[in-house]
CSV table of N, CA and C in Angstrom, one decimal:
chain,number,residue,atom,x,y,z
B,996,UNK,N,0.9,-1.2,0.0
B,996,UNK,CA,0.0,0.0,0.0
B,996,UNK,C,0.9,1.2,0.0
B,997,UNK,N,0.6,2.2,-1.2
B,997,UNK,CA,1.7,3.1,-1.2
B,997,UNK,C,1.1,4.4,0.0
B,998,UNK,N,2.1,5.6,0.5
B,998,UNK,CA,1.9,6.1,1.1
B,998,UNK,C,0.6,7.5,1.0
B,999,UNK,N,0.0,7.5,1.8
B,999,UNK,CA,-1.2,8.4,1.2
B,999,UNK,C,-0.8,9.8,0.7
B,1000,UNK,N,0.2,10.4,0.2
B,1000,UNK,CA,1.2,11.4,0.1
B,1000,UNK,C,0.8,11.3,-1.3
B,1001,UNK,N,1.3,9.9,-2.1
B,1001,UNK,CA,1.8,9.7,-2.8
B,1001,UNK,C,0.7,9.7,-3.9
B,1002,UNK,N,1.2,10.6,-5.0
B,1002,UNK,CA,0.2,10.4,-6.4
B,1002,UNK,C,0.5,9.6,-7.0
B,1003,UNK,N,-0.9,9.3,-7.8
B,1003,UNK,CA,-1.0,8.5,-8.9
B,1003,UNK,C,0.1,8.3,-9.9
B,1004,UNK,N,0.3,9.6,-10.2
B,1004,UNK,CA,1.6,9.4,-10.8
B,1004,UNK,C,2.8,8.7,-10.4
B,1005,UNK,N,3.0,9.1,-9.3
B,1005,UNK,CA,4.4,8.7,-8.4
B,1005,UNK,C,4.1,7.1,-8.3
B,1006,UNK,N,3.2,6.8,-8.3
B,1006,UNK,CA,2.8,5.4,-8.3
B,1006,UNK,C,2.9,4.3,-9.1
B,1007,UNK,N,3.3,5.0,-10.3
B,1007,UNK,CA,3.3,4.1,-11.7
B,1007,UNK,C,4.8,4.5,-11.9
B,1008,UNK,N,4.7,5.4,-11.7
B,1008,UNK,CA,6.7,5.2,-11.4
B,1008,UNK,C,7.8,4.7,-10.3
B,1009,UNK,N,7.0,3.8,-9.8
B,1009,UNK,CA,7.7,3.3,-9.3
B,1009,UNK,C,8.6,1.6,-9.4
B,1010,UNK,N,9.5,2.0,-9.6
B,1010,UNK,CA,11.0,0.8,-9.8
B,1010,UNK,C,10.3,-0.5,-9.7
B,1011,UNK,N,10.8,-1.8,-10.6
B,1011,UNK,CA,9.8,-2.9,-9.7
B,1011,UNK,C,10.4,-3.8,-8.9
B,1012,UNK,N,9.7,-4.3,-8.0
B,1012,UNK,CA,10.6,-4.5,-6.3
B,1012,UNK,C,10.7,-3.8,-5.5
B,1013,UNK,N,11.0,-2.4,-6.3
B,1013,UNK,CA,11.5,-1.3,-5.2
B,1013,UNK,C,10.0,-0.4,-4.6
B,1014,UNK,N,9.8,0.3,-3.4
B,1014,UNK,CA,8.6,0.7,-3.1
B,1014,UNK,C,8.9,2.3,-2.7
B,1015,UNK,N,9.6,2.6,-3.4
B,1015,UNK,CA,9.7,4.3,-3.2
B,1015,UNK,C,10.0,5.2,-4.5
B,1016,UNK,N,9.1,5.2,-4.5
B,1016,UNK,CA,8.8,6.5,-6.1
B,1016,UNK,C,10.5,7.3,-6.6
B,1017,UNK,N,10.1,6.9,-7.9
B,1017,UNK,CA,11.2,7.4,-8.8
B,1017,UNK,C,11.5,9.0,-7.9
B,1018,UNK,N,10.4,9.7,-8.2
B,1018,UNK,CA,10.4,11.4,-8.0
B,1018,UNK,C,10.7,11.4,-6.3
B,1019,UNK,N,10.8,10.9,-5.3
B,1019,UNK,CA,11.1,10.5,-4.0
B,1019,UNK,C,12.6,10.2,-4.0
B,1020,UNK,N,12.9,9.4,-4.7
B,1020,UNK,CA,14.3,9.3,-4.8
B,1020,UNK,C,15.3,10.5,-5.6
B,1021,UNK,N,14.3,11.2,-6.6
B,1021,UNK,CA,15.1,12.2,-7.3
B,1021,UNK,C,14.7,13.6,-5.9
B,1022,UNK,N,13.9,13.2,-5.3
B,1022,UNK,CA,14.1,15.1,-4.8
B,1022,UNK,C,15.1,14.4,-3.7
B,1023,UNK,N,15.1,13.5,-3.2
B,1023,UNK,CA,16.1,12.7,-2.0
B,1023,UNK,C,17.8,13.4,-2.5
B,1024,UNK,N,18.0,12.8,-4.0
B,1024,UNK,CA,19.0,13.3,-4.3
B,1024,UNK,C,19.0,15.2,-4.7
B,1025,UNK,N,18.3,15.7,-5.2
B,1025,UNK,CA,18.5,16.8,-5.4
B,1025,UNK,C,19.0,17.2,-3.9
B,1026,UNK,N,18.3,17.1,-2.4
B,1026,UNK,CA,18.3,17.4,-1.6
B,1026,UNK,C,19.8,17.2,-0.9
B,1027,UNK,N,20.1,16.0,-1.5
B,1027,UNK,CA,21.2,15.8,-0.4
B,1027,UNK,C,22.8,16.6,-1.4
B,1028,UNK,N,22.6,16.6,-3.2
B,1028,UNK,CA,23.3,17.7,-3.4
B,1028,UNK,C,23.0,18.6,-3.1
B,1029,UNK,N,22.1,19.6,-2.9
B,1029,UNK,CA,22.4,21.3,-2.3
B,1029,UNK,C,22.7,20.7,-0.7
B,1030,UNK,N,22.7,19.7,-0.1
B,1030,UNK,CA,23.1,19.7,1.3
B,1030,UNK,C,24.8,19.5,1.0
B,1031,UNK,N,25.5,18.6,-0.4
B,1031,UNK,CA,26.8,18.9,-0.1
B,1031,UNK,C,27.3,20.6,-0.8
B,1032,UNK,N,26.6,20.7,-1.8
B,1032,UNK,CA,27.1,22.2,-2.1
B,1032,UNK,C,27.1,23.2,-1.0
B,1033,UNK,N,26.0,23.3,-0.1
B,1033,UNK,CA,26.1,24.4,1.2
B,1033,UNK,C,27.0,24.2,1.7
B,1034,UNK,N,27.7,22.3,2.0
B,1034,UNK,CA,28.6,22.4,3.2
B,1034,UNK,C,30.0,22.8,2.4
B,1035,UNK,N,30.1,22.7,1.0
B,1035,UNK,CA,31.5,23.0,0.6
B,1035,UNK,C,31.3,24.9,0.3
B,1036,UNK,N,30.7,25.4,0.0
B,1036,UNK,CA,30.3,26.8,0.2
B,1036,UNK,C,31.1,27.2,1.5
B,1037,UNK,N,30.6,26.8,2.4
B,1037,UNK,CA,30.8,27.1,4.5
B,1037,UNK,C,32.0,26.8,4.1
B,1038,UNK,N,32.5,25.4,3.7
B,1038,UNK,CA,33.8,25.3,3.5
B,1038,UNK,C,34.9,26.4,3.3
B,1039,UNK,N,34.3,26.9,1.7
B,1039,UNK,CA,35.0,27.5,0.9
B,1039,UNK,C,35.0,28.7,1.5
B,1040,UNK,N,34.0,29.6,2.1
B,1040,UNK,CA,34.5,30.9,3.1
B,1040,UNK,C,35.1,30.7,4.2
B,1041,UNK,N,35.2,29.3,4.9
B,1041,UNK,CA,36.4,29.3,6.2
B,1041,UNK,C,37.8,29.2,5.7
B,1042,UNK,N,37.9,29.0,4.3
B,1042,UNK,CA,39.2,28.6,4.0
B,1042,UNK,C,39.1,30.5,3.4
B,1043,UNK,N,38.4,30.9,3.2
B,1043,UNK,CA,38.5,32.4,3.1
B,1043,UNK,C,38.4,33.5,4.3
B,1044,UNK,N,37.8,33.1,5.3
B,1044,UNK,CA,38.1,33.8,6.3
B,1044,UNK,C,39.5,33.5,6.9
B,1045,UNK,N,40.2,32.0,7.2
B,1045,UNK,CA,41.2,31.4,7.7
B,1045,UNK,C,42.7,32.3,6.7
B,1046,UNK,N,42.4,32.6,5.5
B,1046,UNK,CA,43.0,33.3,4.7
B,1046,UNK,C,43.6,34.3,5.4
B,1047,UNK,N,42.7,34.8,5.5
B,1047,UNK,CA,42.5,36.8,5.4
B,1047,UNK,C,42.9,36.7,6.7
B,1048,UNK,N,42.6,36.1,7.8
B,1048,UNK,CA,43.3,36.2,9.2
B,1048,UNK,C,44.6,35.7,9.7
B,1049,UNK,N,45.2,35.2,8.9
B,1049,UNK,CA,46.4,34.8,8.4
B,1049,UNK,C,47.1,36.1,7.4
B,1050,UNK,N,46.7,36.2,6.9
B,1050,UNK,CA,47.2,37.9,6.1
B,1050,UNK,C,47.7,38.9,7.2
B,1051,UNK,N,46.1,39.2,8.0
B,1051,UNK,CA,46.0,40.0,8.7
B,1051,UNK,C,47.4,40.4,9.8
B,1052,UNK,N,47.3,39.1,10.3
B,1052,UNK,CA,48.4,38.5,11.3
B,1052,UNK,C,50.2,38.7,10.5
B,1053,UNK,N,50.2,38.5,9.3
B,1053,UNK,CA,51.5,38.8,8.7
B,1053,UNK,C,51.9,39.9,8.5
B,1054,UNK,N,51.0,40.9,8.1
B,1054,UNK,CA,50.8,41.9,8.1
B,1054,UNK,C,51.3,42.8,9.2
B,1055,UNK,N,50.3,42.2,10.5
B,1055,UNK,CA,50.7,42.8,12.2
B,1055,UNK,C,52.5,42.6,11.6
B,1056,UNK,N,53.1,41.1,12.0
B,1056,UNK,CA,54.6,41.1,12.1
B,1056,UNK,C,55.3,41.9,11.6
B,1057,UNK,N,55.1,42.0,10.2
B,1057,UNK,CA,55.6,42.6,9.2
B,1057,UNK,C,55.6,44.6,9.8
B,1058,UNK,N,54.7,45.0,10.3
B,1058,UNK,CA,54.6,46.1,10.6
B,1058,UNK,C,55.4,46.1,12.2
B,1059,UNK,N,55.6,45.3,13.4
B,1059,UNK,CA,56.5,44.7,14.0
B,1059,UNK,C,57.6,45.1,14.1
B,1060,UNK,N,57.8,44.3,12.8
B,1060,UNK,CA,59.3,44.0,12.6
B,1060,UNK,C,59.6,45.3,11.9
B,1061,UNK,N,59.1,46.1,10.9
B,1061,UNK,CA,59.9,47.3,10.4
B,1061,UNK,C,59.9,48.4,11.5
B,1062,UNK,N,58.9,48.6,12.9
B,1062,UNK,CA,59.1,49.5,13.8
B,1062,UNK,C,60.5,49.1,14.9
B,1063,UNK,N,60.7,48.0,15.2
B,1063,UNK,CA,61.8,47.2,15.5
B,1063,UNK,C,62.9,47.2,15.1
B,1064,UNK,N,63.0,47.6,13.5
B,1064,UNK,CA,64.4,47.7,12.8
B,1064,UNK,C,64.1,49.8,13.0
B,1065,UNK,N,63.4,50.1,13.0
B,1065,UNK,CA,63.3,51.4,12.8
B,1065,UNK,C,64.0,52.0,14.6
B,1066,UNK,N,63.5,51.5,15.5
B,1066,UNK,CA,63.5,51.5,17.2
B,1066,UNK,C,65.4,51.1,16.9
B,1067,UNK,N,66.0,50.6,16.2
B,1067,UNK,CA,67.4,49.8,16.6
B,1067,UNK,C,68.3,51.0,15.8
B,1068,UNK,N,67.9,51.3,14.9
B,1068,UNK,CA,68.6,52.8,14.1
B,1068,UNK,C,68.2,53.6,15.0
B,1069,UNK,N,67.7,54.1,16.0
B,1069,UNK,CA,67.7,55.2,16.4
B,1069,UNK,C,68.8,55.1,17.8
């Protein structure tokens, strides 16, 4: 007995043996690709905030170290 959700349509498309509608399995997959694209997205801006705060910080040194050489000439 298919689920009461489930249209007529979805019902004739379904796999034989298998008991879960073609269109059930295709939005399952659409779903779980935008669930890996979001997580490599989050990815892709941590490795871009992790960047820039790393810059940031070389930057600090870099500005450091030329007051430090500047402090030793005097």
């Amino acid at each position: 007995m298919p689920c009461p959700g489930c249209s007529a349509e979805a019902i004739e498309n379904v796999a034989i043996g298998d008991r879960i509608p073609v269109q059930v399995t295709a939005q399952r997959r659409r779903e779980t690709e935008m669930r890996n694209f979001e997580r490599a997205e989050r990815a892709k801006r941590a490795r871009l905030v992790e960047r820039a705060e790393w810059e940031a910080r070389r930057q600090e040194l870099r500005e450091e170290e030329r007051i430090s050489k500047r402090n030793l000439k005097l």
